[in-house]
mmCIF file of C-alpha atoms in Angstrom:
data_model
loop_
_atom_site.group_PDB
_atom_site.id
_atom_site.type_symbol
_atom_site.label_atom_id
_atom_site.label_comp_id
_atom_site.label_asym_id
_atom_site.label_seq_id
_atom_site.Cartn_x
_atom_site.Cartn_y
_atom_site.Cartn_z
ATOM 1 C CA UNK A 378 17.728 -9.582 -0.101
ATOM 2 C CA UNK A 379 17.860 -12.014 3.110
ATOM 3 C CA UNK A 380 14.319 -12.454 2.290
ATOM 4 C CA UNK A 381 14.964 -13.851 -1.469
ATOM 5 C CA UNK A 382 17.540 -15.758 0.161
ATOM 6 C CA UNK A 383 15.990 -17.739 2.462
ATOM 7 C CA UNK A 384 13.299 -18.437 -0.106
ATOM 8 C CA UNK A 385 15.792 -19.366 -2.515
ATOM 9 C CA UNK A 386 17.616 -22.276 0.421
ATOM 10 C CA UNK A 387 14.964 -23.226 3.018
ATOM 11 C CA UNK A 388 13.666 -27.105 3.196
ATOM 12 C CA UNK A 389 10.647 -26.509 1.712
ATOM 13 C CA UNK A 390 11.864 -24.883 -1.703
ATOM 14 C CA UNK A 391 11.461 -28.368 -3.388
ATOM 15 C CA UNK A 392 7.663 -28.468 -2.557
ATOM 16 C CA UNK A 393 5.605 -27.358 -5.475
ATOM 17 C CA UNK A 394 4.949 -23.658 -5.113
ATOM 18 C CA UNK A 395 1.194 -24.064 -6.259
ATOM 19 C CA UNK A 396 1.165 -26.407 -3.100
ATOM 20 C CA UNK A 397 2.623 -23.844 -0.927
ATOM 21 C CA UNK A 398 0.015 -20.838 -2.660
ATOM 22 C CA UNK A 399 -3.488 -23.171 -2.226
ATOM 23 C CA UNK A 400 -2.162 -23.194 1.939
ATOM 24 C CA UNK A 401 -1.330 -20.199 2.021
ATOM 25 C CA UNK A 402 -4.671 -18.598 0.526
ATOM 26 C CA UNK A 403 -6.276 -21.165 2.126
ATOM 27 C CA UNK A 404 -4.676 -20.721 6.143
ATOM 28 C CA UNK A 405 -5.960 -16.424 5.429
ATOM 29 C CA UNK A 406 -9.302 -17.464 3.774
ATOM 30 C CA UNK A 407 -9.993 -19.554 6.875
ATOM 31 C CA UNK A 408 -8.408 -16.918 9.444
ATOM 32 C CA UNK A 409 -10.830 -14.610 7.992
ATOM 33 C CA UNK A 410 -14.268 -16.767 8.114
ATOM 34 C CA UNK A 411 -13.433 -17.883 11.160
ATOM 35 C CA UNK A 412 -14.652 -15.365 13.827
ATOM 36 C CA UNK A 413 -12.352 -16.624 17.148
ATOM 37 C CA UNK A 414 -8.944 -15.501 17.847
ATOM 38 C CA UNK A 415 -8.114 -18.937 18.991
ATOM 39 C CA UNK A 416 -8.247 -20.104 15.659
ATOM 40 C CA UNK A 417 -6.246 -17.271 13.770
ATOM 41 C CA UNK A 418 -3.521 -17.499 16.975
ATOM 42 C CA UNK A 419 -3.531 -21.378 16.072
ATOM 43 C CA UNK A 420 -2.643 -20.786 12.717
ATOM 44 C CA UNK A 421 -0.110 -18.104 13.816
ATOM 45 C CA UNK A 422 1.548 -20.823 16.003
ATOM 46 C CA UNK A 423 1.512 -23.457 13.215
ATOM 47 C CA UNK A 424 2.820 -21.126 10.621
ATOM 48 C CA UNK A 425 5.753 -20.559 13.163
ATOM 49 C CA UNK A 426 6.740 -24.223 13.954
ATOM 50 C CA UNK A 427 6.628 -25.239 10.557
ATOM 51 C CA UNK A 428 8.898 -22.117 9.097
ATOM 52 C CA UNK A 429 11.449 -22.867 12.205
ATOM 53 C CA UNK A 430 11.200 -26.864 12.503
ATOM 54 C CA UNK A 431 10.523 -27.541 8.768
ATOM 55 C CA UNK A 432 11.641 -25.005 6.597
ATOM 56 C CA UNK A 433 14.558 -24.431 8.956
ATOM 57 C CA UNK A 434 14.713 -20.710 8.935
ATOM 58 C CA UNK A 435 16.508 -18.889 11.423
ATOM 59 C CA UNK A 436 14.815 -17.977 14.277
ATOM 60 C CA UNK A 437 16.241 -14.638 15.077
ATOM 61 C CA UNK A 438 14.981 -13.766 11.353
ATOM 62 C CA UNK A 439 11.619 -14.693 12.161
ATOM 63 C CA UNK A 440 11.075 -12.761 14.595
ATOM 64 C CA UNK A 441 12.639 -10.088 12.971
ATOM 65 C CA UNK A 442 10.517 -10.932 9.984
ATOM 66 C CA UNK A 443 7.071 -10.487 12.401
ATOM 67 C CA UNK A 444 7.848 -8.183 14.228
ATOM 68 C CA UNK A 445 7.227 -5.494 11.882
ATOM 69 C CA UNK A 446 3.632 -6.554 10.711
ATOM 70 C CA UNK A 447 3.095 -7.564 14.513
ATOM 71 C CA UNK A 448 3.696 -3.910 15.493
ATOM 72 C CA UNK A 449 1.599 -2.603 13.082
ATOM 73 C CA UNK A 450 -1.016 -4.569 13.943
ATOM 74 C CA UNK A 451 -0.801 -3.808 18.035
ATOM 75 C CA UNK A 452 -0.843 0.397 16.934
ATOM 76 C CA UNK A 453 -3.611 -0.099 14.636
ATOM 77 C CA UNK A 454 -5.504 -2.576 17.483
ATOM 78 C CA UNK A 455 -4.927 0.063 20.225
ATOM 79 C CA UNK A 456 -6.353 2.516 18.590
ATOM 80 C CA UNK A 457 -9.293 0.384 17.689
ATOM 81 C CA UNK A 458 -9.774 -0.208 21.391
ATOM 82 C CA UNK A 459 -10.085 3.618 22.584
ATOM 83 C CA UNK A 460 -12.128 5.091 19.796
ATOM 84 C CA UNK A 461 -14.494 2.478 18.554
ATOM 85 C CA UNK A 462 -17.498 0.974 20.033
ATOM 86 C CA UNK A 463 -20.560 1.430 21.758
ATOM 87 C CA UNK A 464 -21.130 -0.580 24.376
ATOM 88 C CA UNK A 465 -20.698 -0.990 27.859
ATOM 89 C CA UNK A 466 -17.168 1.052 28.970
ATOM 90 C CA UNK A 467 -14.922 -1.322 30.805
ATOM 91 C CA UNK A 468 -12.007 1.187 31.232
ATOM 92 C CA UNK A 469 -11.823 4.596 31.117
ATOM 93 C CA UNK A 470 -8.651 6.839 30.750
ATOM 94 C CA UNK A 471 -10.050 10.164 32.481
ATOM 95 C CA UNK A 472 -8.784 11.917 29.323
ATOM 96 C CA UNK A 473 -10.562 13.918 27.144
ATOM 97 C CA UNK A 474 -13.565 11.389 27.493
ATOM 98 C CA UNK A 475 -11.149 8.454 25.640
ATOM 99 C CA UNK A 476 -12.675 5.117 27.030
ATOM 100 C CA UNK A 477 -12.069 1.103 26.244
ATOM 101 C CA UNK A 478 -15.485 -0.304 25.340
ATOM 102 C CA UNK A 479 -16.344 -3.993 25.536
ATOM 103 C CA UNK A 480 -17.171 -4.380 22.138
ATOM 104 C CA UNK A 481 -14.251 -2.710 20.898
ATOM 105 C CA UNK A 482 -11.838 -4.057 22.751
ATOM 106 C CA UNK A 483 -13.288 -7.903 21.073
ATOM 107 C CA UNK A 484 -12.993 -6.543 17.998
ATOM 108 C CA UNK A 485 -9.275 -5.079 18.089
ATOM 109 C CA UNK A 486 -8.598 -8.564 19.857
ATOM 110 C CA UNK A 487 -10.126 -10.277 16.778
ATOM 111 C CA UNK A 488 -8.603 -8.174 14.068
ATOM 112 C CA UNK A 489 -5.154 -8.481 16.009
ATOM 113 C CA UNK A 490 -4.977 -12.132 15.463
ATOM 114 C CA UNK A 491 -6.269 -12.469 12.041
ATOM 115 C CA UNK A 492 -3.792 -9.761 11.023
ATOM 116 C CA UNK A 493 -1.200 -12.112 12.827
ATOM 117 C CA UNK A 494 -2.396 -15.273 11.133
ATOM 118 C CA UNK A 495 -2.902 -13.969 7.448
ATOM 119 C CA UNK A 496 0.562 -12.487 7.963
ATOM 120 C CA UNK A 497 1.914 -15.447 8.910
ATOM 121 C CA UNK A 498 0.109 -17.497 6.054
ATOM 122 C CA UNK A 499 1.613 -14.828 3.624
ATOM 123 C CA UNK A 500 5.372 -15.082 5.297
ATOM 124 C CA UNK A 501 5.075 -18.663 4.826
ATOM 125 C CA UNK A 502 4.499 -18.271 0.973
ATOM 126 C CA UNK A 503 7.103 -15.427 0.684
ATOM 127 C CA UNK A 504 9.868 -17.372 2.529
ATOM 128 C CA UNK A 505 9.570 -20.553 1.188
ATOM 129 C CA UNK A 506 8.775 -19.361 -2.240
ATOM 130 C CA UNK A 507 11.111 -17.717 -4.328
ATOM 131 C CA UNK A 508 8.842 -14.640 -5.785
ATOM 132 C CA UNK A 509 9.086 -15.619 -9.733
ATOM 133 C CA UNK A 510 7.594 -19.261 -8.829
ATOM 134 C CA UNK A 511 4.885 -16.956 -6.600
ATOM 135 C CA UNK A 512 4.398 -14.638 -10.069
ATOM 136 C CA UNK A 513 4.289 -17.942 -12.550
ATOM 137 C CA UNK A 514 1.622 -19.890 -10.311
ATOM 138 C CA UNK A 515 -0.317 -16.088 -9.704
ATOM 139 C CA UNK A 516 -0.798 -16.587 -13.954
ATOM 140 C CA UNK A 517 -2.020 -19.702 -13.795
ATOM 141 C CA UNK A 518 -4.789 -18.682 -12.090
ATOM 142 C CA UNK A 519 -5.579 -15.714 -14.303
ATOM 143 C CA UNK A 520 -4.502 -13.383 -12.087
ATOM 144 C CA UNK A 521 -4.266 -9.872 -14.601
ATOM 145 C CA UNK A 522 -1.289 -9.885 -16.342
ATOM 146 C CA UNK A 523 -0.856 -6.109 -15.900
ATOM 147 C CA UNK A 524 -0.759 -6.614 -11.429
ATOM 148 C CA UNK A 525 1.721 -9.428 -12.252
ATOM 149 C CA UNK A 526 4.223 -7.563 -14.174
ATOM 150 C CA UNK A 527 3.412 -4.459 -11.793
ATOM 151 C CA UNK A 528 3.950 -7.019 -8.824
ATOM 152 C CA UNK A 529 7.332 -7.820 -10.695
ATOM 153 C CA UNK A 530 8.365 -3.882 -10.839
ATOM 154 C CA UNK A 531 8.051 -3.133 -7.580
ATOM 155 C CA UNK A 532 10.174 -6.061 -6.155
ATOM 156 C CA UNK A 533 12.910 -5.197 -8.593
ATOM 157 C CA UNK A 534 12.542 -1.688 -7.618
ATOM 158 C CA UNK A 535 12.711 -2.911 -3.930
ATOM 159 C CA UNK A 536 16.575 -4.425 -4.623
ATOM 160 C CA UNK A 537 17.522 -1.233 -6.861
ATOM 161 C CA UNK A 538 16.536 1.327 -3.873
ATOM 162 C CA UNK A 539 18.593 -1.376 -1.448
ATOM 163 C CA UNK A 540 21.480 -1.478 -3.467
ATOM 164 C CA UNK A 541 21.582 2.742 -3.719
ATOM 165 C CA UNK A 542 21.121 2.552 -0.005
ATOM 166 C CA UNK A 543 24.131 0.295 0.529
ATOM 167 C CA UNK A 544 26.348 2.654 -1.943
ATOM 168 C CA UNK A 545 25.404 5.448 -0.256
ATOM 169 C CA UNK A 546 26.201 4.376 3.036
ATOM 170 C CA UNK A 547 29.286 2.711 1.556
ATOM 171 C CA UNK A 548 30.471 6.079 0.642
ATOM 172 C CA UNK A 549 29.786 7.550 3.673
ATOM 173 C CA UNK A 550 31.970 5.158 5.292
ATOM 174 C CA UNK A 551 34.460 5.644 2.970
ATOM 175 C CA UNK A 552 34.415 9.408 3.789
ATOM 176 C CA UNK A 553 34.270 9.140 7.521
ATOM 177 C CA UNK A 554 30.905 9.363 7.713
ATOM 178 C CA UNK A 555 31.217 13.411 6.139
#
């Protein structure tokens, strides 16, 4: 709910949304070509400054707001690092024969950041964007109608399942926590 919120009162919610969904696209189109984590941790960095400094959302949100993609992406790099590659071993654990290869350890780097900056590029859509401008400017460009409309379900059914949540633990309160 703080999510519609923001999108709903930040600085930027005047800009036209098909504005805010050609960056967007555009910011993960180009982390993704783009083969240097320099680039995709630029474009993390600039996503972040203009969210706080522009759009004027909270910081403390923010990072709560990244820090859930951000560990997802260090567990899934991590993993990358120990049990992918081939080349030349530039740390080895001494368990179970579980080693850090060079060429692994680029590519969990890599896919780190560009998880970071198309994450970012997405968070800046999704907070400055309330989601039915997001839906109407996804039609224009002939997305299906059927992944809009399923798109639309599931962040309904996103509020419903909150709302239950916040009854139920309403009612446990209510009951002493029994």
């Amino acid at each position: 709910m703080e999510i519609d919120y923001i999108a709903h009162t930040n600085n930027l919610r005047d800009v036209k949304s098909t504005y805010k969904l050609i960056i967007s696209i555009s910011l993960m189109i180009f982390a993704l070509i783009v083969n240097l984590p320099i680039v995709s941790l630029f474009i993390t960095f600039l996503i972040g400054i203009s969210l706080l400094t522009i759009a004027k959302i909270p910081f403390k949100f923010y990072i709560k707001f990244m820090s859930i993609p951000f560990g997802f992406a260090l567990i899934t790099c991590i993993f990358m690092a120990f049990f992918f590659g081939s080349g030349t071993v530039i740390f080895n654990t001494g368990i179970l024969g579980i080693v850090v290869r060079e060429d692994a350890l680029s590519l969990a780097i890599t896919t780190f950041c560009r998880t970071l900056a198309c994450f970012s590029a997405l968070g800046f859509l999704s907070l400055t964007t309330p989601i039915a401008l997001i839906l109407n400017d996804l039609s224009k460009i002939k997305i299906p109608k059927i992944f809009i409309e399923i798109a639309l379900l599931m962040y309904t059914s996103i509020f419903v399942f909150l709302d239950q949540i916040k009854i139920m633990t309403n009612a446990q309160k209510n009951k002493n926590g029994v």
